[in-house]
PDB file of N, CA and C in Angstrom:
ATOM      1  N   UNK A 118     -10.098  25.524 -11.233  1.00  0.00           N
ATOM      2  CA  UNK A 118     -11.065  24.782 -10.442  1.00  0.00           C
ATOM      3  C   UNK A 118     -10.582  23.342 -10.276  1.00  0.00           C
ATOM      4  N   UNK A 119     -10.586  22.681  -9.406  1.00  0.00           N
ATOM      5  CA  UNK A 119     -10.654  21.714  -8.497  1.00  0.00           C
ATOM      6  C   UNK A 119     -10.875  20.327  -9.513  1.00  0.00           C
ATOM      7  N   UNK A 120     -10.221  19.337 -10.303  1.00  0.00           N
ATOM      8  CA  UNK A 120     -11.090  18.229 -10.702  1.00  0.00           C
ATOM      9  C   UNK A 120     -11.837  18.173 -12.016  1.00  0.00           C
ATOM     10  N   UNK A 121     -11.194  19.238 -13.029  1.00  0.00           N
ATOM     11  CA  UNK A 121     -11.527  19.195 -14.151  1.00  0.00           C
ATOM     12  C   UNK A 121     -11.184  18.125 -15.181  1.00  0.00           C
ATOM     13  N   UNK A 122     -10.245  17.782 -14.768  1.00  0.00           N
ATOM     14  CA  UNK A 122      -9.420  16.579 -15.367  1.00  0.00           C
ATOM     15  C   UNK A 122      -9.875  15.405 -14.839  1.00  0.00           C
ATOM     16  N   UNK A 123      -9.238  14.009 -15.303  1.00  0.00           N
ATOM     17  CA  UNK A 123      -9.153  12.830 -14.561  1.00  0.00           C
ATOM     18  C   UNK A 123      -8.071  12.407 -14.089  1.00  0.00           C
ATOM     19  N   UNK A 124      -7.924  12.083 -12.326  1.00  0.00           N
ATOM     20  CA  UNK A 124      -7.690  12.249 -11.603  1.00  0.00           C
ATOM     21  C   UNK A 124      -7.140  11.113 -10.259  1.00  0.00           C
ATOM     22  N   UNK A 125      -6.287  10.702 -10.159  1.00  0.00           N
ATOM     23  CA  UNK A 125      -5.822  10.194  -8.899  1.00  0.00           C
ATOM     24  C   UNK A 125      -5.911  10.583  -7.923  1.00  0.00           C
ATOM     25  N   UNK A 126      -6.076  10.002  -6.633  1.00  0.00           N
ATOM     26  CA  UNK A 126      -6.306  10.922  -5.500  1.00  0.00           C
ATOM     27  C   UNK A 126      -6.094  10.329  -4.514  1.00  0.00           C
ATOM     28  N   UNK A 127      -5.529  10.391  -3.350  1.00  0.00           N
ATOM     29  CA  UNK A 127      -5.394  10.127  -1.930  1.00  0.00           C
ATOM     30  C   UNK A 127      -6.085  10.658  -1.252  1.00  0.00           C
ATOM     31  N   UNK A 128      -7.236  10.080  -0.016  1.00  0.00           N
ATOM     32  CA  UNK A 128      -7.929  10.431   0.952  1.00  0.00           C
ATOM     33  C   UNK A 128      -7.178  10.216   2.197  1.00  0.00           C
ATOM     34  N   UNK A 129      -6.967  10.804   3.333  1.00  0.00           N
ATOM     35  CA  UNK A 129      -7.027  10.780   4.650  1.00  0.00           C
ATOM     36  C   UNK A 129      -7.994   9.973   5.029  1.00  0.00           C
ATOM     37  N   UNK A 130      -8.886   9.191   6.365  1.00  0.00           N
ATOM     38  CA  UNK A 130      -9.983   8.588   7.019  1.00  0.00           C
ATOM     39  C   UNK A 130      -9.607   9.124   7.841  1.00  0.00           C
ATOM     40  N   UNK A 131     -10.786   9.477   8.932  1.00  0.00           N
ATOM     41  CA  UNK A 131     -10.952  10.056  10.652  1.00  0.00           C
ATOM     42  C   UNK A 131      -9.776   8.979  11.030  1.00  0.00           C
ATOM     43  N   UNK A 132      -9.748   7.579  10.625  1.00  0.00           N
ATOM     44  CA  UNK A 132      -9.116   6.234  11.160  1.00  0.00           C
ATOM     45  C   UNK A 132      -7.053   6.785  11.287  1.00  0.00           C
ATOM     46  N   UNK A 133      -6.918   7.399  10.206  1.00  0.00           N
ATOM     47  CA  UNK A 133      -5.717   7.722   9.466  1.00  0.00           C
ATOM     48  C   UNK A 133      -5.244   6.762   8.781  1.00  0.00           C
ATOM     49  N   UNK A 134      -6.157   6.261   7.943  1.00  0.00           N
ATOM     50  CA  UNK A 134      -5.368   5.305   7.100  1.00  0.00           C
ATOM     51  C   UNK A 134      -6.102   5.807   5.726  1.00  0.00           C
ATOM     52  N   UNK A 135      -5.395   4.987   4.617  1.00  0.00           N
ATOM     53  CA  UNK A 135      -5.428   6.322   3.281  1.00  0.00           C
ATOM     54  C   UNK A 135      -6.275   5.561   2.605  1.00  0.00           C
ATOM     55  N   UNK A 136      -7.093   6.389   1.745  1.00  0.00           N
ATOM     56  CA  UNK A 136      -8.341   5.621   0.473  1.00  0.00           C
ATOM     57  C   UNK A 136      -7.183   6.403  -0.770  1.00  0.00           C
ATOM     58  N   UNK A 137      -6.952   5.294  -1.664  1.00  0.00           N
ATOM     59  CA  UNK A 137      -6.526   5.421  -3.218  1.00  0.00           C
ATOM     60  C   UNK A 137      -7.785   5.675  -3.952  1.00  0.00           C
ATOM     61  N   UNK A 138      -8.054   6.629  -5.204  1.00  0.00           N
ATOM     62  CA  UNK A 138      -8.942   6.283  -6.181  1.00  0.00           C
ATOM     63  C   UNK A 138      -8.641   7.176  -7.210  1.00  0.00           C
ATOM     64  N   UNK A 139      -9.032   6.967  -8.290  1.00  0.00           N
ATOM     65  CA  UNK A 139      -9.799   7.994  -9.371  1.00  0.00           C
ATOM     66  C   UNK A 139     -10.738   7.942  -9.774  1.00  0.00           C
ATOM     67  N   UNK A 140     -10.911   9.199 -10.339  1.00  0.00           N
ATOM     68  CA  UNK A 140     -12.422   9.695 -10.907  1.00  0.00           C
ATOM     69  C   UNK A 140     -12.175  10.616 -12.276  1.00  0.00           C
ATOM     70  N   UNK A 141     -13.591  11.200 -12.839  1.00  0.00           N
ATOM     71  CA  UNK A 141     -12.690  11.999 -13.756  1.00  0.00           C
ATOM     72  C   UNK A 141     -13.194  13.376 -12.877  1.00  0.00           C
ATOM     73  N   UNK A 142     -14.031  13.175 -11.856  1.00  0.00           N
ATOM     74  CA  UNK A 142     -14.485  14.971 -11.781  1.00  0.00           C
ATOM     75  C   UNK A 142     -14.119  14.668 -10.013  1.00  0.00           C
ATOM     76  N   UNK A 143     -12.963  15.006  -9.474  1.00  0.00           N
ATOM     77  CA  UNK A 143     -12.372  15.240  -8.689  1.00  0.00           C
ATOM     78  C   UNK A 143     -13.387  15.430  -7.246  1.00  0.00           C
ATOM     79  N   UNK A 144     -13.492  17.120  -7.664  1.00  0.00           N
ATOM     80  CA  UNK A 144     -14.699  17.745  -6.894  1.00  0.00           C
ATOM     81  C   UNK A 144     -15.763  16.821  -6.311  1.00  0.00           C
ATOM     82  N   UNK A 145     -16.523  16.597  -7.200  1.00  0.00           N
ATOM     83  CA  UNK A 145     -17.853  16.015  -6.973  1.00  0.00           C
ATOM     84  C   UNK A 145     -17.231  14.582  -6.424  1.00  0.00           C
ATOM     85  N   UNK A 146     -16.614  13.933  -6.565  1.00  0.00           N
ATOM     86  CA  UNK A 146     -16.276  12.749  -5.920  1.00  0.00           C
ATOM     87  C   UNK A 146     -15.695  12.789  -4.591  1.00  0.00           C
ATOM     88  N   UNK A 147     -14.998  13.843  -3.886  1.00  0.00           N
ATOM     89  CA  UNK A 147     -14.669  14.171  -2.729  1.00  0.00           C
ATOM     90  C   UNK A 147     -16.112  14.315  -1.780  1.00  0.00           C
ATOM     91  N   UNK A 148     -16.772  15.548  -2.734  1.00  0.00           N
ATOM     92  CA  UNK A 148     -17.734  15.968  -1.873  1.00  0.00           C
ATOM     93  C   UNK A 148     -18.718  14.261  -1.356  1.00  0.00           C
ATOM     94  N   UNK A 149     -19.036  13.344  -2.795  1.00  0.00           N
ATOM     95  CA  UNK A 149     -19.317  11.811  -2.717  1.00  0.00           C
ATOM     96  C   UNK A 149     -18.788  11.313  -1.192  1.00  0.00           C
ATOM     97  N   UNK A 150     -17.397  11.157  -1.240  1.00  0.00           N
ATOM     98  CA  UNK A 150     -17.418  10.192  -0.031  1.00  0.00           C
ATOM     99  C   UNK A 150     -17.476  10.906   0.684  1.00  0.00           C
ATOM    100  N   UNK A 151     -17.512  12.383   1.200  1.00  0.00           N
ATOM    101  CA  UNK A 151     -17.693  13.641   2.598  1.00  0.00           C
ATOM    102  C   UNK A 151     -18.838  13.001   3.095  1.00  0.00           C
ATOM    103  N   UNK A 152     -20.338  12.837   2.203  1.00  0.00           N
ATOM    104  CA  UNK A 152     -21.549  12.825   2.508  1.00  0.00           C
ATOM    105  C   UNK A 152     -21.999  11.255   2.355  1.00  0.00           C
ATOM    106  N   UNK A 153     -20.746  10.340   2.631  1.00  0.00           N
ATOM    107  CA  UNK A 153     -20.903   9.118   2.815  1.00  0.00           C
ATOM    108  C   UNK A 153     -21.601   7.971   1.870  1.00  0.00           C
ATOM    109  N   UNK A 154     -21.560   8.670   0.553  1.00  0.00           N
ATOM    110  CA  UNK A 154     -21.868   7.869  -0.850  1.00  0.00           C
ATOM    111  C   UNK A 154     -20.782   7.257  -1.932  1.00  0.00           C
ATOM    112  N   UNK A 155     -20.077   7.645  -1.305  1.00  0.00           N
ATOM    113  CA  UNK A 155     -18.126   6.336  -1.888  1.00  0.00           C
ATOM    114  C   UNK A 155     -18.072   5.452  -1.519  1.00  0.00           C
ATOM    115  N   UNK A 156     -16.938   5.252  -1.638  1.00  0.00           N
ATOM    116  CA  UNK A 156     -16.647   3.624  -1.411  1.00  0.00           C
ATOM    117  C   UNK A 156     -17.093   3.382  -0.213  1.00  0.00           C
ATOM    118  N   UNK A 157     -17.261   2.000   0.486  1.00  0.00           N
ATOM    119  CA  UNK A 157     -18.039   1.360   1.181  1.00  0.00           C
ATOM    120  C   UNK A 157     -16.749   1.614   2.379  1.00  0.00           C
ATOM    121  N   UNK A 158     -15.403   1.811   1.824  1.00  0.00           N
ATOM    122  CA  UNK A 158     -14.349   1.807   3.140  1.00  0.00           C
ATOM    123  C   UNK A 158     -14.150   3.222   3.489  1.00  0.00           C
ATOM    124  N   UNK A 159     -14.766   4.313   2.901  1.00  0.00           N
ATOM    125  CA  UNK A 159     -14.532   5.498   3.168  1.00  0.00           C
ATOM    126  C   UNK A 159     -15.368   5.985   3.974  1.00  0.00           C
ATOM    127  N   UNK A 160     -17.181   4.891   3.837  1.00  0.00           N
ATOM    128  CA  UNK A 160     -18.407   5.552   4.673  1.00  0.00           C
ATOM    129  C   UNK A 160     -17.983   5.203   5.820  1.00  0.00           C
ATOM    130  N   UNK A 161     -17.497   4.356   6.581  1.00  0.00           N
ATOM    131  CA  UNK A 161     -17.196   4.207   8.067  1.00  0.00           C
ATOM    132  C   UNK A 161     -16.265   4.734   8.799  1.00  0.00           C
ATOM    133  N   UNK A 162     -15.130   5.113   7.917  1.00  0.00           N
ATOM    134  CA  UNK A 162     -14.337   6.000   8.136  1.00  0.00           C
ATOM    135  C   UNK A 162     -14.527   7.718   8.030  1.00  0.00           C
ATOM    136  N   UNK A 163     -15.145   8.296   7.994  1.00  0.00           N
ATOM    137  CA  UNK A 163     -15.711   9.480   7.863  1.00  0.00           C
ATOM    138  C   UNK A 163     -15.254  10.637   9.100  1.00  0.00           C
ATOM    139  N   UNK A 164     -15.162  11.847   8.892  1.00  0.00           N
ATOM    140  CA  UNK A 164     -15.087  12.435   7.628  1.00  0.00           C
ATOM    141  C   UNK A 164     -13.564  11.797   6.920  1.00  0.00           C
ATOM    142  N   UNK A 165     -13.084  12.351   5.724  1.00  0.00           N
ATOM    143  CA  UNK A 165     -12.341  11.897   5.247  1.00  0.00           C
ATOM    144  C   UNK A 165     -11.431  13.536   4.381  1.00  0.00           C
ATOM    145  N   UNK A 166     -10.247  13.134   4.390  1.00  0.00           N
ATOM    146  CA  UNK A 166      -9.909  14.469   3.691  1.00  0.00           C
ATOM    147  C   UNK A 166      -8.651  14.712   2.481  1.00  0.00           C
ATOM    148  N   UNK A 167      -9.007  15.279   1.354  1.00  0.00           N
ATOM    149  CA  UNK A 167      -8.088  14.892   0.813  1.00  0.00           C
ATOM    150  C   UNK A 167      -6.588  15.595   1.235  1.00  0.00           C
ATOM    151  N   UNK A 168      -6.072  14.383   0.579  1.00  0.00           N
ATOM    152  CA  UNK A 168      -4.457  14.887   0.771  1.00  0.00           C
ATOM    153  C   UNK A 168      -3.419  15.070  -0.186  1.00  0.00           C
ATOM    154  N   UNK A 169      -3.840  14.506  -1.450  1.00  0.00           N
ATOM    155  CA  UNK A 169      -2.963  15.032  -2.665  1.00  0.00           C
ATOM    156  C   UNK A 169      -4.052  14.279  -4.214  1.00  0.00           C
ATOM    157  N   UNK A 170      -3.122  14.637  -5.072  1.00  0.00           N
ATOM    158  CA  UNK A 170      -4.134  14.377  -5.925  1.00  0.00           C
ATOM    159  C   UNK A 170      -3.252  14.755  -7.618  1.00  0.00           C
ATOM    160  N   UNK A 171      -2.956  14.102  -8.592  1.00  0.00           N
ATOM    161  CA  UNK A 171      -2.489  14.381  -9.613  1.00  0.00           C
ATOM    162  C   UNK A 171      -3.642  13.813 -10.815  1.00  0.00           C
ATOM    163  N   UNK A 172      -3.602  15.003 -11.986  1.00  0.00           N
ATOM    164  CA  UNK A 172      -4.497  14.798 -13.334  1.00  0.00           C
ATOM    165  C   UNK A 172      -3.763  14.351 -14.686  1.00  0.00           C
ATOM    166  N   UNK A 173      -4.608  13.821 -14.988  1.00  0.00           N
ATOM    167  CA  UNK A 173      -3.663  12.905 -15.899  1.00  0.00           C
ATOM    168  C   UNK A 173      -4.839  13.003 -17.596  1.00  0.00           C
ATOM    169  N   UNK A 174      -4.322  12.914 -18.370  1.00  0.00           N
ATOM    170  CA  UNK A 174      -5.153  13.041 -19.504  1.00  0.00           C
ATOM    171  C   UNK A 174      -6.423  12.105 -20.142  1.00  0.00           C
ATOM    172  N   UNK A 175      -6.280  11.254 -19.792  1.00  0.00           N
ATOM    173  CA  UNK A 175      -7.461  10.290 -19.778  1.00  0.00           C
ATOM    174  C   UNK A 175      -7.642   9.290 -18.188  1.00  0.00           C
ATOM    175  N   UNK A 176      -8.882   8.969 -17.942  1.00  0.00           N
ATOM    176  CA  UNK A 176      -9.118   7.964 -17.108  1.00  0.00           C
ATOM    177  C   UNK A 176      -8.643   6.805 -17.346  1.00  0.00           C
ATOM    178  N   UNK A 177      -8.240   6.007 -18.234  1.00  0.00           N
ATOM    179  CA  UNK A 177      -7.013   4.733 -18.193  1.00  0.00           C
ATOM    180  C   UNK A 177      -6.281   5.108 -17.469  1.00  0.00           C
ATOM    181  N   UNK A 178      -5.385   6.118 -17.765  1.00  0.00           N
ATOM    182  CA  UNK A 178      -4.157   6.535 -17.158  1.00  0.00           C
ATOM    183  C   UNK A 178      -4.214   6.577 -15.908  1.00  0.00           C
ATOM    184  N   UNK A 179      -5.059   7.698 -15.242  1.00  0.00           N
ATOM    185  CA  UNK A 179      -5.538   7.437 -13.646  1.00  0.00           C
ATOM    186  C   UNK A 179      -6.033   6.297 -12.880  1.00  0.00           C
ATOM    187  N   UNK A 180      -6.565   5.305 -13.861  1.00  0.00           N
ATOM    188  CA  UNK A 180      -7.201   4.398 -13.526  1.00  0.00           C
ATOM    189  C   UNK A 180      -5.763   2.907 -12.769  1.00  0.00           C
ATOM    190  N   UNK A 181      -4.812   3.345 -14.069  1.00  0.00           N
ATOM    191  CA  UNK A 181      -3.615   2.550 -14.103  1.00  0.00           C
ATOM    192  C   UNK A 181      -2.921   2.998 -13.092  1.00  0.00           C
ATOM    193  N   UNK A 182      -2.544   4.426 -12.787  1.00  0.00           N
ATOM    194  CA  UNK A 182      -2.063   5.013 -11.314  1.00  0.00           C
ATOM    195  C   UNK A 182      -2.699   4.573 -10.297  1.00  0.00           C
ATOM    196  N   UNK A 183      -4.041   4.611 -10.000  1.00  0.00           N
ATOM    197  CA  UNK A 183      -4.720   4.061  -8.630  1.00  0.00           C
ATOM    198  C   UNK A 183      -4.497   3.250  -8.348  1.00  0.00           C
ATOM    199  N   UNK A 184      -4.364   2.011  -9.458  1.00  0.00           N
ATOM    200  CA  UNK A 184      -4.177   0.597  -8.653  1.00  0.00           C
ATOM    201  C   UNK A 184      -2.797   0.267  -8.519  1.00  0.00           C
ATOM    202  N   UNK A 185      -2.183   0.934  -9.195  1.00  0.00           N
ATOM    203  CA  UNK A 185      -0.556   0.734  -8.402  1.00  0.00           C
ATOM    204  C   UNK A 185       0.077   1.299  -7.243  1.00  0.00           C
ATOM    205  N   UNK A 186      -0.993   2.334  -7.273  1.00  0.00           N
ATOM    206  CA  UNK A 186      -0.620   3.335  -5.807  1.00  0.00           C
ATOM    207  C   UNK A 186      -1.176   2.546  -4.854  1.00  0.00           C
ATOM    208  N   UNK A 187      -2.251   1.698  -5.023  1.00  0.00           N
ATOM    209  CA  UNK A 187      -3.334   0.890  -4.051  1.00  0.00           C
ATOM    210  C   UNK A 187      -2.205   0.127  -3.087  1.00  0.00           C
ATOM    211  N   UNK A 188      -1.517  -0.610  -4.199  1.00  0.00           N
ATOM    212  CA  UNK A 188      -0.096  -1.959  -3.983  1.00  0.00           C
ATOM    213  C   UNK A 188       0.755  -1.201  -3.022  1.00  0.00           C
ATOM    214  N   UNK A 189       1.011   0.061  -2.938  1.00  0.00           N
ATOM    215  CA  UNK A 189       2.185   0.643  -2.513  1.00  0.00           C
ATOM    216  C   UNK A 189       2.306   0.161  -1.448  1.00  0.00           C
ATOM    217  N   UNK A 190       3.213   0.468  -0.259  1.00  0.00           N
ATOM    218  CA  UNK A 190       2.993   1.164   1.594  1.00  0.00           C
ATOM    219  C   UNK A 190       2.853   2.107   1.870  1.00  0.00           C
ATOM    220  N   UNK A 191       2.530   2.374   3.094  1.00  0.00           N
ATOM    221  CA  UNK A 191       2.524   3.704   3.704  1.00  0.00           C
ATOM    222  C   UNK A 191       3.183   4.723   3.044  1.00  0.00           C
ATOM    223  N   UNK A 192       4.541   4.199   3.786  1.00  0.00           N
ATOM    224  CA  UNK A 192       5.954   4.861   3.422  1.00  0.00           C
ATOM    225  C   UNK A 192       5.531   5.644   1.972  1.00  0.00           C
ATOM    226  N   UNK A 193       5.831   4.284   1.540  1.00  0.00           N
ATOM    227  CA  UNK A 193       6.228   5.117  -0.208  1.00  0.00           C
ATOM    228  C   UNK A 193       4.914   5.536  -0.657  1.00  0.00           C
ATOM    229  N   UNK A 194       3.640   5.725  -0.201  1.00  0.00           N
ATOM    230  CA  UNK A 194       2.329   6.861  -0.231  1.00  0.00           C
ATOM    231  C   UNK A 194       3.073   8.461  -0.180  1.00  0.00           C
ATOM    232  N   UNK A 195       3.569   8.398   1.029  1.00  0.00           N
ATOM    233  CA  UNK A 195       3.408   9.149   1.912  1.00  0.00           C
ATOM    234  C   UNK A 195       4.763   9.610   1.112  1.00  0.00           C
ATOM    235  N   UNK A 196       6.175   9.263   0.696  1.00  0.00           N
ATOM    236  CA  UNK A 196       7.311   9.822  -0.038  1.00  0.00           C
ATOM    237  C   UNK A 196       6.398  10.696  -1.714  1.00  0.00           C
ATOM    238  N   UNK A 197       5.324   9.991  -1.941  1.00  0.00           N
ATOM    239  CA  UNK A 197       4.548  10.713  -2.804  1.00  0.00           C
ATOM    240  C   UNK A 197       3.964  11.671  -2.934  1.00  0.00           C
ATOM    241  N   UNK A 198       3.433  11.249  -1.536  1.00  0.00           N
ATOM    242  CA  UNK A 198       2.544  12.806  -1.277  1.00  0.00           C
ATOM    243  C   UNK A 198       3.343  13.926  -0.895  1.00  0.00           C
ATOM    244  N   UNK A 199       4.672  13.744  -0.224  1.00  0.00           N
ATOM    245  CA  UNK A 199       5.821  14.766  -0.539  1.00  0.00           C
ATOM    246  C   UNK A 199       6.688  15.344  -1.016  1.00  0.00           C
ATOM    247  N   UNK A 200       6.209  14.707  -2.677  1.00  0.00           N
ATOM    248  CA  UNK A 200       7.219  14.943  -3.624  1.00  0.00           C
ATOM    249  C   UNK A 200       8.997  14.504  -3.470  1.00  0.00           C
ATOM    250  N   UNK A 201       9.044  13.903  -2.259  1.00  0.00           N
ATOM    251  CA  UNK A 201       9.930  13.305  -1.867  1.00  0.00           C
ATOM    252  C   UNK A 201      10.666  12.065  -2.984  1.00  0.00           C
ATOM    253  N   UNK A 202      11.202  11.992  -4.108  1.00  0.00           N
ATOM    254  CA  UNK A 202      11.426  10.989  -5.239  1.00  0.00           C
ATOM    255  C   UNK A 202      12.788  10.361  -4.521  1.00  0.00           C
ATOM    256  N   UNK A 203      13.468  11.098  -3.646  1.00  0.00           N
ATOM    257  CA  UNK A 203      14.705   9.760  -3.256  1.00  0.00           C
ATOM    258  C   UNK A 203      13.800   8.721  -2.294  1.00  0.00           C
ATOM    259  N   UNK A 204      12.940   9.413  -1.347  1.00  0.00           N
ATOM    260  CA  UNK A 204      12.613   8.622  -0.455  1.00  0.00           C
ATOM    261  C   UNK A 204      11.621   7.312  -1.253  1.00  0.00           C
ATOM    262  N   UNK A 205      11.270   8.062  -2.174  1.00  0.00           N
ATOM    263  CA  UNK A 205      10.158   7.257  -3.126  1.00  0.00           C
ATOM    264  C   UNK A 205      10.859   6.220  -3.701  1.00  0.00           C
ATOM    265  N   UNK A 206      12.155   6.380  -4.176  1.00  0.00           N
ATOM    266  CA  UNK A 206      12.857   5.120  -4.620  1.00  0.00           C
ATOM    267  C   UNK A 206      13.606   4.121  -3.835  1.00  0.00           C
ATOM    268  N   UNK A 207      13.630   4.795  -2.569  1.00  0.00           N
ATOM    269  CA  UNK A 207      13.944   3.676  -1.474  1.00  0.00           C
ATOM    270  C   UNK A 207      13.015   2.523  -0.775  1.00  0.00           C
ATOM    271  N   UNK A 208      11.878   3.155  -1.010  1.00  0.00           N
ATOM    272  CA  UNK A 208      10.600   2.727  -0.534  1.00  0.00           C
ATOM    273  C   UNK A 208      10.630   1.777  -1.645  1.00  0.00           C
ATOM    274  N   UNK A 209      10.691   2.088  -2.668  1.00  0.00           N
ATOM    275  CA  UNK A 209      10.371   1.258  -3.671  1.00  0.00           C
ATOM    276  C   UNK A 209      11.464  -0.211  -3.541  1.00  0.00           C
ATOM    277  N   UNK A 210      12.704  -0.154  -3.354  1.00  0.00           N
ATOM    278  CA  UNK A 210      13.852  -1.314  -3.350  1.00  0.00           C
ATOM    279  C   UNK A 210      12.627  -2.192  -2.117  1.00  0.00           C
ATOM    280  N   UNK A 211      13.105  -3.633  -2.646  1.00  0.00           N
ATOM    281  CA  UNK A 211      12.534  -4.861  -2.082  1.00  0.00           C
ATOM    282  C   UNK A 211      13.959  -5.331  -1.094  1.00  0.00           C
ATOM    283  N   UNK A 212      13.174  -5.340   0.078  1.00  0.00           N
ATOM    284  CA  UNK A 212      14.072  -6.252   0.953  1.00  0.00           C
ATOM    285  C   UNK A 212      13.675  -7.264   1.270  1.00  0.00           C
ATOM    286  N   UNK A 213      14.971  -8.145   1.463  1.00  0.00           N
ATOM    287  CA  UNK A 213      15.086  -9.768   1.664  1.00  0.00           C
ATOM    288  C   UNK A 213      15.692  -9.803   2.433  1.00  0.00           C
ATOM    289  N   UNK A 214      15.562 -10.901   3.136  1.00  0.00           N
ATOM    290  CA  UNK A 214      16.539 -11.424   4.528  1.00  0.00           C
ATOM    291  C   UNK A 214      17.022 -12.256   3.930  1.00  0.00           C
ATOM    292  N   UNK A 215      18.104 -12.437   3.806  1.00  0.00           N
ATOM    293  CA  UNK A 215      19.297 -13.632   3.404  1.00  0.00           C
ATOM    294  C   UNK A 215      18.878 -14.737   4.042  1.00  0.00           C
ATOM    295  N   UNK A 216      18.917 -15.635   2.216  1.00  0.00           N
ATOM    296  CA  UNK A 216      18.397 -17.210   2.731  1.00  0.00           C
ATOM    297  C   UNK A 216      19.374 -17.873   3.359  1.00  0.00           C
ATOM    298  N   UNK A 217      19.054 -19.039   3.765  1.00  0.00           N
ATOM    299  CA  UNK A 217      20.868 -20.112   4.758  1.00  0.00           C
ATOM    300  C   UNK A 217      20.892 -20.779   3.437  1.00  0.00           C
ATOM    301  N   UNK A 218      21.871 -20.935   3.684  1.00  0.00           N
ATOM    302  CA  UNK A 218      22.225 -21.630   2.380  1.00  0.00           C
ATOM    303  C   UNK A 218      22.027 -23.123   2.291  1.00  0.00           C
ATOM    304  N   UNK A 219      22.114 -23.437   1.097  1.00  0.00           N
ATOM    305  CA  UNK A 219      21.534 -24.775   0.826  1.00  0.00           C
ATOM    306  C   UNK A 219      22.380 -25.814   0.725  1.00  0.00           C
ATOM    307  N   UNK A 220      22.231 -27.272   1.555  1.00  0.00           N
ATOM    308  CA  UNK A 220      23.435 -28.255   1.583  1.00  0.00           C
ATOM    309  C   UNK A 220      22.935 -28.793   0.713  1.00  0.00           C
ATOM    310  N   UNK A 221      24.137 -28.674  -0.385  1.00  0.00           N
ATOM    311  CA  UNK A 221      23.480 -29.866  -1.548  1.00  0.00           C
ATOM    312  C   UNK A 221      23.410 -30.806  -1.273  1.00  0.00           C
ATOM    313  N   UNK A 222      24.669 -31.660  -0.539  1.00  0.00           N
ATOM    314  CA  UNK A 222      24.923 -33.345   0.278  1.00  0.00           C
ATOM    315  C   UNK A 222      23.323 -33.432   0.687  1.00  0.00           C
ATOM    316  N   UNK A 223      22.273 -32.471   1.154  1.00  0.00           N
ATOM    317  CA  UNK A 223      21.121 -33.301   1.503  1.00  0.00           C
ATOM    318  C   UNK A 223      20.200 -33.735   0.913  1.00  0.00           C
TER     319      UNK A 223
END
């Protein structure tokens, strides 16, 4: 069954843009934001659907996953939700545009 554990989770929005959260009872928290009693960014966006979802042994743990998944991008959401781990670590490297360099004389 569905959400026995505690739980990370990715939502879809009608909008297509993604809700992060956990809970510990999966189920009942989906059905929550379906019937527009979640988060306040999920009721306007409605319906909403899930799209992946991993259980983890205590709610810290999930709790500590959500908000780092929150930080992510798209991209590297979305290399997650496909089990995709090269794309996930590319997503992850930080790019910089090369600074000009600095005249010390100034």
């Amino acid at each position: 069954m569905l959400g026995l554990m505690p739980s990370v989770y990715i939502l879809e929005c009608s909008d297509g843009s993604y809700y992060v959260g956990s809970t510990r009872t999966l189920a009942r928290r989906v059905d929550a934001h379906m019937m527009g009693l979640g988060a306040a960014y999920t009721r306007s966006r409605l319906p909403v659907r899930l799209l992946w979802h991993e259980e983890f042994e205590n709610i810290a743990e999930a709790f500590w996953w959500e908000k780092r998944i929150q930080n992510w991008s798209r991209a590297k959401r979305e290399a997650l939700m496909r089990g995709d781990y090269t794309a996930l670590r590319r997503a992850a490297k930080k790019r910089f545009e090369p600074r000009a360099p600095v005249d010390e004389a100034e």
